[in-house]
mmCIF file of C-alpha atoms and ligand atoms in Angstrom:
data_model
loop_
_atom_site.group_PDB
_atom_site.id
_atom_site.type_symbol
_atom_site.label_atom_id
_atom_site.label_comp_id
_atom_site.label_asym_id
_atom_site.label_seq_id
_atom_site.Cartn_x
_atom_site.Cartn_y
_atom_site.Cartn_z
ATOM 1 C CA UNK A 1 0.000 0.000 0.000
ATOM 2 C CA UNK A 2 1.048 3.588 -0.588
ATOM 3 C CA UNK A 3 1.597 5.659 2.570
ATOM 4 C CA UNK A 4 -1.705 7.562 2.509
ATOM 5 C CA UNK A 5 -3.645 4.302 2.111
ATOM 6 C CA UNK A 6 -1.652 2.627 4.887
ATOM 7 C CA UNK A 7 -2.170 5.599 7.230
ATOM 8 C CA UNK A 8 -5.939 5.419 6.748
ATOM 9 C CA UNK A 9 -6.296 1.615 6.895
ATOM 10 C CA UNK A 10 -3.928 0.272 9.546
ATOM 11 C CA UNK A 11 -4.831 -3.188 10.862
ATOM 12 C CA UNK A 12 -6.421 -3.193 14.327
ATOM 13 C CA UNK A 13 -4.781 -5.597 16.797
ATOM 14 C CA UNK A 14 -8.093 -7.361 17.608
ATOM 15 C CA UNK A 15 -11.573 -7.295 16.180
ATOM 16 C CA UNK A 16 -13.594 -4.778 18.183
ATOM 17 C CA UNK A 17 -16.795 -6.263 19.745
ATOM 18 C CA UNK A 18 -18.807 -3.489 18.041
ATOM 19 C CA UNK A 19 -16.803 -3.486 14.812
ATOM 20 C CA UNK A 20 -15.441 0.015 15.489
ATOM 21 C CA UNK A 21 -13.696 1.417 12.420
ATOM 22 C CA UNK A 22 -11.183 3.382 14.494
ATOM 23 C CA UNK A 23 -9.036 2.126 17.348
ATOM 24 C CA UNK A 24 -11.085 2.975 20.469
ATOM 25 C CA UNK A 25 -9.763 5.148 23.298
ATOM 26 C CA UNK A 26 -8.803 2.879 26.200
ATOM 27 C CA UNK A 27 -9.057 5.505 28.899
ATOM 28 C CA UNK A 28 -8.204 3.236 31.803
ATOM 29 C CA UNK A 29 -5.232 3.194 34.148
ATOM 30 C CA UNK A 30 -4.921 -0.577 34.635
ATOM 31 C CA UNK A 31 -5.913 -3.932 33.099
ATOM 32 C CA UNK A 32 -7.257 -7.167 34.581
ATOM 33 C CA UNK A 33 -5.671 -10.582 33.956
ATOM 34 C CA UNK A 34 -7.412 -13.958 33.649
ATOM 35 C CA UNK A 35 -4.907 -15.600 36.044
ATOM 36 C CA UNK A 36 -1.606 -15.014 37.872
ATOM 37 C CA UNK A 37 0.471 -16.566 35.065
ATOM 38 C CA UNK A 38 -0.832 -14.043 32.509
ATOM 39 C CA UNK A 39 -0.081 -11.288 35.023
ATOM 40 C CA UNK A 40 3.513 -12.432 35.535
ATOM 41 C CA UNK A 41 4.037 -12.712 31.768
ATOM 42 C CA UNK A 42 2.770 -9.187 31.199
ATOM 43 C CA UNK A 43 4.883 -7.607 33.963
ATOM 44 C CA UNK A 44 8.046 -9.443 32.916
ATOM 45 C CA UNK A 45 7.659 -8.658 29.218
ATOM 46 C CA UNK A 46 7.013 -12.264 28.120
ATOM 47 C CA UNK A 47 3.660 -11.158 26.667
ATOM 48 C CA UNK A 48 2.756 -7.710 25.375
ATOM 49 C CA UNK A 49 -0.604 -7.599 27.165
ATOM 50 C CA UNK A 50 -0.981 -4.181 28.797
ATOM 51 C CA UNK A 51 -0.658 -3.837 32.571
ATOM 52 C CA UNK A 52 -0.591 -0.123 33.412
ATOM 53 C CA UNK A 53 -1.175 2.916 31.169
ATOM 54 C CA UNK A 54 1.897 4.873 32.322
ATOM 55 C CA UNK A 55 3.974 2.500 30.210
ATOM 56 C CA UNK A 56 1.625 0.727 27.813
ATOM 57 C CA UNK A 57 -1.826 1.463 26.474
ATOM 58 C CA UNK A 58 -3.602 -0.126 23.488
ATOM 59 C CA UNK A 59 -4.585 3.211 21.907
ATOM 60 C CA UNK A 60 -1.058 4.608 22.200
ATOM 61 C CA UNK A 61 0.541 1.354 21.003
ATOM 62 C CA UNK A 62 -1.736 1.497 17.954
ATOM 63 C CA UNK A 63 -0.432 4.975 17.036
ATOM 64 C CA UNK A 64 3.154 3.796 17.582
ATOM 65 C CA UNK A 65 2.569 0.845 15.236
ATOM 66 C CA UNK A 66 1.036 2.987 12.475
ATOM 67 C CA UNK A 67 3.966 5.425 12.663
ATOM 68 C CA UNK A 68 6.420 2.506 12.587
ATOM 69 C CA UNK A 69 4.773 1.125 9.437
ATOM 70 C CA UNK A 70 5.325 4.510 7.729
ATOM 71 C CA UNK A 71 8.994 4.882 8.755
ATOM 72 C CA UNK A 72 11.102 2.454 6.669
ATOM 73 C CA UNK A 73 13.618 0.532 8.777
ATOM 74 C CA UNK A 74 12.197 1.552 12.174
ATOM 75 C CA UNK A 75 12.730 -0.943 15.023
ATOM 76 C CA UNK A 76 10.406 0.761 17.502
ATOM 77 C CA UNK A 77 8.411 3.941 18.012
ATOM 78 C CA UNK A 78 7.647 5.375 21.456
ATOM 79 C CA UNK A 79 5.040 8.108 21.966
ATOM 80 C CA UNK A 80 5.504 10.801 24.618
ATOM 81 C CA UNK A 81 3.334 13.576 26.058
ATOM 82 C CA UNK A 82 5.159 16.282 24.095
ATOM 83 C CA UNK A 83 8.008 16.874 21.698
ATOM 84 C CA UNK A 84 10.202 18.025 24.586
ATOM 85 C CA UNK A 85 9.457 14.853 26.579
ATOM 86 C CA UNK A 86 10.522 12.818 23.519
ATOM 87 C CA UNK A 87 13.704 14.875 23.033
ATOM 88 C CA UNK A 88 14.725 14.681 26.688
ATOM 89 C CA UNK A 89 14.037 10.931 26.991
ATOM 90 C CA UNK A 90 15.877 10.046 23.764
ATOM 91 C CA UNK A 91 18.831 12.223 24.768
ATOM 92 C CA UNK A 92 19.023 10.681 28.248
ATOM 93 C CA UNK A 93 18.963 7.214 26.695
ATOM 94 C CA UNK A 94 22.170 8.071 24.826
ATOM 95 C CA UNK A 95 24.256 10.471 26.931
ATOM 96 C CA UNK A 96 25.584 10.201 30.476
ATOM 97 C CA UNK A 97 27.709 12.272 32.854
ATOM 98 C CA UNK A 98 31.138 12.973 31.389
ATOM 99 C CA UNK A 99 29.942 12.525 27.789
ATOM 100 C CA UNK A 100 29.541 15.183 25.121
ATOM 101 C CA UNK A 101 26.762 16.349 22.806
ATOM 102 C CA UNK A 102 27.776 18.104 19.590
ATOM 103 C CA UNK A 103 25.026 20.251 18.133
ATOM 104 C CA UNK A 104 24.238 23.606 16.572
ATOM 105 C CA UNK A 105 23.412 27.028 17.973
ATOM 106 C CA UNK A 106 20.414 26.872 15.677
ATOM 107 C CA UNK A 107 18.009 24.930 17.847
ATOM 108 C CA UNK A 108 14.441 25.224 19.063
ATOM 109 C CA UNK A 109 14.626 27.363 22.259
ATOM 110 C CA UNK A 110 13.760 24.651 24.786
ATOM 111 C CA UNK A 111 16.061 22.087 23.167
ATOM 112 C CA UNK A 112 18.859 24.649 23.391
ATOM 113 C CA UNK A 113 18.136 25.184 27.083
ATOM 114 C CA UNK A 114 17.789 21.430 27.755
ATOM 115 C CA UNK A 115 21.305 20.856 26.414
ATOM 116 C CA UNK A 116 23.053 23.972 27.705
ATOM 117 C CA UNK A 117 21.307 24.360 31.077
ATOM 118 C CA UNK A 118 19.367 21.288 32.278
ATOM 119 C CA UNK A 119 21.762 18.533 31.192
ATOM 120 C CA UNK A 120 24.804 20.554 32.212
ATOM 121 C CA UNK A 121 23.606 20.114 35.813
ATOM 122 C CA UNK A 122 23.889 16.343 35.272
ATOM 123 C CA UNK A 123 27.464 16.534 34.003
ATOM 124 C CA UNK A 124 26.807 16.445 30.253
ATOM 125 C CA UNK A 125 28.826 18.885 28.136
ATOM 126 C CA UNK A 126 27.323 20.446 25.009
ATOM 127 C CA UNK A 127 29.529 21.821 22.250
ATOM 128 C CA UNK A 128 27.891 24.194 19.762
ATOM 129 C CA UNK A 129 29.230 24.248 16.206
ATOM 130 C CA UNK A 130 28.073 25.332 12.778
ATOM 131 C CA UNK A 131 26.685 22.078 11.380
ATOM 132 C CA UNK A 132 26.980 23.392 7.836
ATOM 133 C CA UNK A 133 30.783 23.632 8.334
ATOM 134 C CA UNK A 134 31.896 19.997 8.083
ATOM 135 C CA UNK A 135 35.508 20.796 9.052
ATOM 136 C CA UNK A 136 34.296 22.426 12.275
ATOM 137 C CA UNK A 137 32.094 19.404 12.987
ATOM 138 C CA UNK A 138 35.031 17.038 12.395
ATOM 139 C CA UNK A 139 37.106 19.024 14.859
ATOM 140 C CA UNK A 140 34.321 18.990 17.482
ATOM 141 C CA UNK A 141 33.313 15.307 17.373
ATOM 142 C CA UNK A 142 35.758 13.175 19.377
ATOM 143 C CA UNK A 143 35.864 9.761 21.045
ATOM 144 C CA UNK A 144 33.984 11.176 24.030
ATOM 145 C CA UNK A 145 31.054 12.388 21.915
ATOM 146 C CA UNK A 146 27.934 10.318 22.556
ATOM 147 C CA UNK A 147 25.544 12.187 20.285
ATOM 148 C CA UNK A 148 25.442 14.514 17.315
ATOM 149 C CA UNK A 149 22.077 16.293 17.431
ATOM 150 C CA UNK A 150 20.491 18.322 14.657
ATOM 151 C CA UNK A 151 17.200 19.762 13.476
ATOM 152 C CA UNK A 152 16.716 18.803 9.828
ATOM 153 C CA UNK A 153 15.335 22.300 9.129
ATOM 154 C CA UNK A 154 16.183 24.672 11.949
ATOM 155 C CA UNK A 155 13.531 26.750 13.645
ATOM 156 C CA UNK A 156 13.451 29.694 12.976
ATOM 157 C CA UNK A 157 16.668 30.138 10.908
ATOM 158 C CA UNK A 158 15.557 27.534 8.309
ATOM 159 C CA UNK A 159 19.104 26.267 7.938
ATOM 160 C CA UNK A 160 19.599 22.806 6.410
ATOM 161 C CA UNK A 161 22.726 20.717 6.921
ATOM 162 C CA UNK A 162 24.014 17.783 4.875
ATOM 163 C CA UNK A 163 22.747 14.905 7.037
ATOM 164 C CA UNK A 164 24.647 12.037 5.368
ATOM 165 C CA UNK A 165 27.942 13.934 5.623
ATOM 166 C CA UNK A 166 27.292 14.668 9.313
ATOM 167 C CA UNK A 167 26.356 11.027 9.937
ATOM 168 C CA UNK A 168 29.643 9.837 8.385
ATOM 169 C CA UNK A 169 31.618 12.102 10.726
ATOM 170 C CA UNK A 170 29.624 11.070 13.815
ATOM 171 C CA UNK A 171 29.646 7.343 13.068
ATOM 172 C CA UNK A 172 33.405 7.315 12.502
ATOM 173 C CA UNK A 173 33.756 8.305 16.169
ATOM 174 C CA UNK A 174 30.965 6.006 17.391
ATOM 175 C CA UNK A 175 28.537 8.868 18.128
ATOM 176 C CA UNK A 176 24.783 8.487 17.578
ATOM 177 C CA UNK A 177 23.001 10.776 15.103
ATOM 178 C CA UNK A 178 19.756 12.114 16.537
ATOM 179 C CA UNK A 179 17.555 14.348 14.391
ATOM 180 C CA UNK A 180 14.495 16.454 15.119
ATOM 181 C CA UNK A 181 12.412 16.232 11.928
ATOM 182 C CA UNK A 182 9.415 18.263 13.138
ATOM 183 C CA UNK A 183 9.576 20.772 10.280
ATOM 184 C CA UNK A 184 8.782 18.383 7.390
ATOM 185 C CA UNK A 185 6.472 15.388 7.958
ATOM 186 C CA UNK A 186 8.517 12.254 8.697
ATOM 187 C CA UNK A 187 6.734 10.287 5.944
ATOM 188 C CA UNK A 188 8.673 12.150 3.218
ATOM 189 C CA UNK A 189 12.208 11.540 4.517
ATOM 190 C CA UNK A 190 14.056 8.226 4.485
ATOM 191 C CA UNK A 191 15.831 8.949 7.751
ATOM 192 C CA UNK A 192 17.566 5.614 8.100
ATOM 193 C CA UNK A 193 19.073 5.906 4.627
ATOM 194 C CA UNK A 194 20.422 9.371 5.532
ATOM 195 C CA UNK A 195 22.245 7.852 8.526
ATOM 196 C CA UNK A 196 19.897 9.012 11.295
ATOM 197 C CA UNK A 197 19.951 6.591 14.244
ATOM 198 C CA UNK A 198 17.097 8.144 16.190
ATOM 199 C CA UNK A 199 14.432 10.462 14.798
ATOM 200 C CA UNK A 200 12.339 12.692 17.035
ATOM 201 C CA UNK A 201 9.369 14.828 16.176
ATOM 202 C CA UNK A 202 6.873 17.016 17.915
ATOM 203 C CA UNK A 203 3.609 15.384 16.830
ATOM 204 C CA UNK A 204 1.862 18.461 18.249
ATOM 205 C CA UNK A 205 2.626 19.953 14.833
ATOM 206 C CA UNK A 206 1.649 18.390 11.451
ATOM 207 C CA UNK A 207 0.567 15.070 12.850
ATOM 208 C CA UNK A 208 -1.992 16.145 15.427
ATOM 209 C CA UNK A 209 -4.362 17.271 12.677
ATOM 210 C CA UNK A 210 -4.847 20.941 13.480
ATOM 211 C CA UNK A 211 -3.258 21.480 16.913
ATOM 212 C CA UNK A 212 -5.638 19.031 18.584
ATOM 213 C CA UNK A 213 -3.164 17.751 21.163
ATOM 214 C CA UNK A 214 0.432 17.660 22.377
ATOM 215 C CA UNK A 215 2.713 14.781 21.575
ATOM 216 C CA UNK A 216 6.205 13.660 20.687
ATOM 217 C CA UNK A 217 7.504 10.559 18.907
ATOM 218 C CA UNK A 218 10.849 8.808 19.096
ATOM 219 C CA UNK A 219 11.541 6.623 16.053
ATOM 220 C CA UNK A 220 14.362 4.191 16.752
ATOM 221 C CA UNK A 221 16.133 2.818 13.658
ATOM 222 C CA UNK A 222 17.744 -0.020 15.592
ATOM 223 C CA UNK A 223 21.361 1.034 15.164
ATOM 224 C CA UNK A 224 22.276 1.820 18.783
ATOM 225 C CA UNK A 225 22.751 -1.166 21.154
ATOM 226 C CA UNK A 226 20.402 -1.086 24.161
ATOM 227 C CA UNK A 227 18.667 2.145 23.071
ATOM 228 C CA UNK A 228 15.241 0.488 22.833
ATOM 229 C CA UNK A 229 15.608 -1.169 26.230
ATOM 230 C CA UNK A 230 16.822 1.997 27.986
ATOM 231 C CA UNK A 231 14.114 4.156 26.397
ATOM 232 C CA UNK A 232 11.112 1.908 27.051
ATOM 233 C CA UNK A 233 12.075 -0.176 30.068
ATOM 234 C CA UNK A 234 14.175 2.337 31.962
ATOM 235 C CA UNK A 235 13.287 5.941 31.103
ATOM 236 C CA UNK A 236 9.629 5.567 30.173
ATOM 237 C CA UNK A 237 8.960 3.499 33.302
ATOM 238 C CA UNK A 238 11.062 5.528 35.720
ATOM 239 C CA UNK A 239 10.505 9.061 34.433
ATOM 240 C CA UNK A 240 6.983 8.719 33.017
ATOM 241 C CA UNK A 241 5.885 10.962 30.146
ATOM 242 C CA UNK A 242 3.925 8.440 28.049
ATOM 243 C CA UNK A 243 1.381 9.890 25.627
ATOM 244 C CA UNK A 244 -2.211 9.880 26.862
ATOM 245 C CA UNK A 245 -4.730 7.607 25.082
ATOM 246 C CA UNK A 246 -6.909 10.540 24.100
ATOM 247 C CA UNK A 247 -3.996 12.358 22.441
ATOM 248 C CA UNK A 248 -3.004 9.114 20.679
ATOM 249 C CA UNK A 249 -6.529 8.746 19.310
ATOM 250 C CA UNK A 250 -6.526 12.296 17.910
ATOM 251 C CA UNK A 251 -3.050 11.906 16.476
ATOM 252 C CA UNK A 252 -3.958 8.605 14.802
ATOM 253 C CA UNK A 253 -6.813 10.477 13.115
ATOM 254 C CA UNK A 254 -4.411 13.328 12.286
ATOM 255 C CA UNK A 255 -2.070 10.843 10.646
ATOM 256 C CA UNK A 256 -4.909 9.674 8.376
ATOM 257 C CA UNK A 257 -5.157 13.132 6.803
ATOM 258 C CA UNK A 258 -1.484 14.153 7.087
ATOM 259 C CA UNK A 259 -0.520 13.690 3.445
ATOM 260 C CA UNK A 260 -3.684 15.365 2.131
ATOM 261 C CA UNK A 261 -3.317 18.330 4.503
ATOM 262 C CA UNK A 262 0.377 18.740 3.825
ATOM 263 C CA UNK A 263 -0.216 19.247 0.101
ATOM 264 C CA UNK A 264 -2.367 22.300 0.866
ATOM 265 C CA UNK A 265 -0.028 23.607 3.608
ATOM 266 C CA UNK A 266 2.927 23.558 1.259
ATOM 267 C CA UNK A 267 1.056 24.852 -1.783
ATOM 268 C CA UNK A 268 -0.058 27.844 0.306
ATOM 269 C CA UNK A 269 3.499 28.382 1.609
ATOM 270 C CA UNK A 270 4.773 28.501 -1.975
ATOM 271 C CA UNK A 271 2.103 30.997 -3.068
ATOM 272 C CA UNK A 272 2.862 33.255 -0.086
ATOM 273 C CA UNK A 273 6.642 33.084 -0.593
ATOM 274 C CA UNK A 274 6.218 33.939 -4.284
ATOM 275 C CA UNK A 275 3.734 36.749 -3.596
ATOM 276 C CA UNK A 276 5.905 38.463 -0.965
ATOM 277 C CA UNK A 277 9.418 37.922 -2.303
ATOM 278 C CA UNK A 278 9.333 41.080 -4.422
ATOM 279 C CA UNK A 279 7.632 43.249 -1.818
ATOM 280 C CA UNK A 280 9.957 46.192 -1.096
ATOM 281 C CA UNK A 281 11.635 45.967 2.304
ATOM 282 C CA UNK A 282 10.701 42.337 2.977
ATOM 283 C CA UNK A 283 13.058 39.399 2.886
ATOM 284 C CA UNK A 284 11.385 35.999 2.475
ATOM 285 C CA UNK A 285 13.119 32.814 3.563
ATOM 286 C CA UNK A 286 11.652 29.505 2.359
ATOM 287 C CA UNK A 287 13.761 26.588 1.095
ATOM 288 C CA UNK A 288 11.252 25.877 -1.689
ATOM 289 C CA UNK A 289 12.390 29.024 -3.546
ATOM 290 C CA UNK A 290 15.027 28.093 -6.104
ATOM 291 C CA UNK A 291 17.385 30.870 -5.050
ATOM 292 C CA UNK A 292 17.309 29.786 -1.392
ATOM 293 C CA UNK A 293 20.838 28.583 -0.437
ATOM 294 C CA UNK A 294 19.452 25.305 0.952
ATOM 295 C CA UNK A 295 17.069 24.541 -1.927
ATOM 296 C CA UNK A 296 19.090 21.719 -3.546
ATOM 297 C CA UNK A 297 19.909 20.056 -0.241
ATOM 298 C CA UNK A 298 16.252 20.174 0.826
ATOM 299 C CA UNK A 299 15.174 18.728 -2.508
ATOM 300 C CA UNK A 300 17.639 15.844 -2.183
ATOM 301 C CA UNK A 301 17.023 15.015 1.485
ATOM 302 C CA UNK A 302 13.295 15.569 1.989
ATOM 303 C CA UNK A 303 11.807 14.151 -1.211
ATOM 304 C CA UNK A 304 11.161 17.595 -2.740
ATOM 305 C CA UNK A 305 9.262 18.905 0.315
ATOM 306 C CA UNK A 306 10.135 22.256 1.831
ATOM 307 C CA UNK A 307 7.974 22.773 4.961
ATOM 308 C CA UNK A 308 4.981 25.017 5.591
ATOM 309 C CA UNK A 309 6.967 27.419 7.717
ATOM 310 C CA UNK A 310 8.564 30.517 6.278
ATOM 311 C CA UNK A 311 10.073 33.653 7.699
ATOM 312 C CA UNK A 312 9.784 37.322 6.789
ATOM 313 C CA UNK A 313 12.469 39.792 7.786
ATOM 314 C CA UNK A 314 11.450 43.436 7.994
ATOM 315 C CA UNK A 315 13.762 46.491 7.930
ATOM 316 C CA UNK A 316 13.499 47.247 11.672
ATOM 317 C CA UNK A 317 12.230 45.675 14.889
ATOM 318 C CA UNK A 318 9.766 48.558 15.225
ATOM 319 C CA UNK A 319 8.356 47.822 11.763
ATOM 320 C CA UNK A 320 7.750 44.293 12.907
ATOM 321 C CA UNK A 321 5.684 45.330 15.943
ATOM 322 C CA UNK A 322 3.525 47.618 13.821
ATOM 323 C CA UNK A 323 3.158 44.860 11.259
ATOM 324 C CA UNK A 324 2.102 42.039 13.524
ATOM 325 C CA UNK A 325 -0.559 44.177 15.232
ATOM 326 C CA UNK A 326 -2.103 44.986 11.835
ATOM 327 C CA UNK A 327 -2.812 41.361 10.928
ATOM 328 C CA UNK A 328 -6.501 40.497 10.845
ATOM 329 C CA UNK A 329 -6.848 36.928 9.576
ATOM 330 C CA UNK A 330 -3.406 35.629 10.532
ATOM 331 C CA UNK A 331 -3.320 34.807 14.244
ATOM 332 C CA UNK A 332 -0.723 36.135 16.651
ATOM 333 C CA UNK A 333 0.156 32.771 18.212
ATOM 334 C CA UNK A 334 2.891 30.222 18.697
ATOM 335 C CA UNK A 335 2.836 26.620 17.425
ATOM 336 C CA UNK A 336 3.425 25.256 13.944
ATOM 337 C CA UNK A 337 1.231 23.634 11.305
ATOM 338 C CA UNK A 338 -2.134 24.394 12.820
ATOM 339 C CA UNK A 339 -4.939 24.586 10.234
ATOM 340 C CA UNK A 340 -4.896 28.336 10.928
ATOM 341 C CA UNK A 341 -2.036 30.555 9.755
ATOM 342 C CA UNK A 342 0.010 31.771 12.741
ATOM 343 C CA UNK A 343 2.556 34.564 13.143
ATOM 344 C CA UNK A 344 5.073 35.076 15.941
ATOM 345 C CA UNK A 345 8.163 37.159 16.728
ATOM 346 C CA UNK A 346 10.494 34.416 18.048
ATOM 347 C CA UNK A 347 13.093 36.822 19.530
ATOM 348 C CA UNK A 348 10.703 38.368 22.065
ATOM 349 C CA UNK A 349 8.651 35.228 22.802
ATOM 350 C CA UNK A 350 10.091 31.718 22.368
ATOM 351 C CA UNK A 351 13.627 33.107 22.818
ATOM 352 C CA UNK A 352 12.499 35.959 25.085
ATOM 353 C CA UNK A 353 14.217 34.604 28.216
ATOM 354 C CA UNK A 354 17.524 34.018 26.426
ATOM 355 C CA UNK A 355 19.920 36.981 26.768
ATOM 356 C CA UNK A 356 20.285 39.224 23.677
ATOM 357 C CA UNK A 357 23.918 38.256 23.023
ATOM 358 C CA UNK A 358 23.170 34.504 23.018
ATOM 359 C CA UNK A 359 20.110 35.193 20.891
ATOM 360 C CA UNK A 360 22.291 37.038 18.378
ATOM 361 C CA UNK A 361 24.757 34.108 18.370
ATOM 362 C CA UNK A 362 21.790 31.827 17.642
ATOM 363 C CA UNK A 363 20.886 34.068 14.668
ATOM 364 C CA UNK A 364 17.410 34.760 16.017
ATOM 365 C CA UNK A 365 16.939 38.180 14.471
ATOM 366 C CA UNK A 366 14.875 40.892 16.182
ATOM 367 C CA UNK A 367 13.442 41.689 12.753
ATOM 368 C CA UNK A 368 12.211 38.216 11.904
ATOM 369 C CA UNK A 369 8.621 36.982 11.829
ATOM 370 C CA UNK A 370 7.888 33.281 11.751
ATOM 371 C CA UNK A 371 4.837 32.295 9.742
ATOM 372 C CA UNK A 372 3.250 28.889 10.053
ATOM 373 C CA UNK A 373 1.117 28.575 6.948
ATOM 374 C CA UNK A 374 -2.336 27.073 7.448
ATOM 375 C CA UNK A 375 -5.034 25.649 5.229
ATOM 376 C CA UNK A 376 -7.102 28.770 4.532
ATOM 377 C CA UNK A 377 -7.467 30.003 0.963
ATOM 378 C CA UNK A 378 -4.034 31.291 -0.079
ATOM 379 C CA UNK A 379 -5.497 34.534 -1.515
ATOM 380 C CA UNK A 380 -7.048 35.431 1.835
ATOM 381 C CA UNK A 381 -3.770 34.839 3.683
ATOM 382 C CA UNK A 382 -1.787 36.828 1.094
ATOM 383 C CA UNK A 383 -4.271 39.729 1.183
ATOM 384 C CA UNK A 384 -3.965 39.940 4.968
ATOM 385 C CA UNK A 385 -0.154 39.758 4.939
ATOM 386 C CA UNK A 386 -0.003 42.406 2.178
ATOM 387 C CA UNK A 387 -2.449 44.865 3.739
ATOM 388 C CA UNK A 388 -0.412 44.784 6.974
ATOM 389 C CA UNK A 389 2.818 45.328 5.038
ATOM 390 C CA UNK A 390 1.275 48.214 3.157
HETATM 391 N N1 LIG B 1 11.126 20.690 18.050
HETATM 392 C C1 LIG B 1 10.749 21.723 17.273
HETATM 393 C C2 LIG B 1 11.477 21.968 15.994
HETATM 394 C C3 LIG B 1 9.705 22.554 17.682
HETATM 395 O O1 LIG B 1 9.346 23.588 16.902
HETATM 396 C C4 LIG B 1 9.055 22.286 18.914
HETATM 397 C C5 LIG B 1 7.927 23.139 19.388
HETATM 398 O O2 LIG B 1 7.613 24.166 18.842
HETATM 399 C C6 LIG B 1 9.480 21.208 19.684
HETATM 400 C C7 LIG B 1 10.510 20.426 19.213
HETATM 401 C C8 LIG B 1 8.837 20.882 20.996
HETATM 402 O O3 LIG B 1 7.634 20.241 20.830
HETATM 403 P P1 LIG B 1 6.440 20.286 21.920
HETATM 404 O O4 LIG B 1 5.946 21.688 21.983
HETATM 405 O O5 LIG B 1 5.460 19.291 21.392
HETATM 406 O O6 LIG B 1 7.051 19.861 23.214
#
């Protein structure tokens, strides 16, 4: 089956007594066993019958299995309550005190703070390099490096690195390659082929089907010894953070329409980028434009998909504040890939608690607006963006 057919028609693990077409929401904390033997087998992992919903739940397992079937080469998928829960659990399954993370300054704000603040308290060192400079990466990755971490399209700089080249450098030193692929739906990228060992995404975004719920997925490509055991049997059990059954239900539905919705998201992003690129005083950044410096790399790595996020840079920070308050249809809100088009000034919000010098080093410009392009009619979005610019 093609991916859109498979996403809409995944097999259910058992026939539902009522013949439900969708996997029902098992909103219970615990499960009863027919006898003590079945109970022992469940708790010791001999059977995969559920015991307790903090670590296993039929509705969540169903989502994990559908995602796994759409990610070629995946060994396991684990669903968490949010993208950040997925990022922190996957990272803690790989690094330990005394080990090093090599990553970029161009990171989502909370990921940046997780590495440089939270994990530092636990004795993990993070080295920040330009991941588009392969010589600098080679110099930074050493025998003590446990993980090379990247965002496949960085938020909000929209930088794209050469993933296979980075993976070669990391693997030569025995480091794991972990990639956040939130910005382009995972179904378009063959992550394993690119050398990614562990893929992470915030399923709050494209997958949830219109910002219905929070979630995060860890897709394990089976290349790191013990990773699956540590993630599921150690961290998930001891730290918690499993996705809730209700969120899993909504995200399974979201996955059914992901490919259809994405076509419209990206078509709208293209129309907006093309309509605004010649507007005096505005700089448009979107990798789908042929003159974007990352266009060829994006085309090669992400199956010709370029994301439904774009950025506009205005001449001054003041111009930005006037601009964003003039928007009528486009919402002033965070989040990405809602059905509604959203605008935000990352420097004063998502990165607002990071000091101005660090923010400048992260290339989060005071003059930059992040647009998450929704599913409205493109003409209506363009008219609103243009009237505010005018
Ligand atoms: N990664 C990226 C690239 C993001 O943009 C975000 C959130 O905006 C996250 C991770 C975190 O995801 P969540 O908000 O689901 O925790």
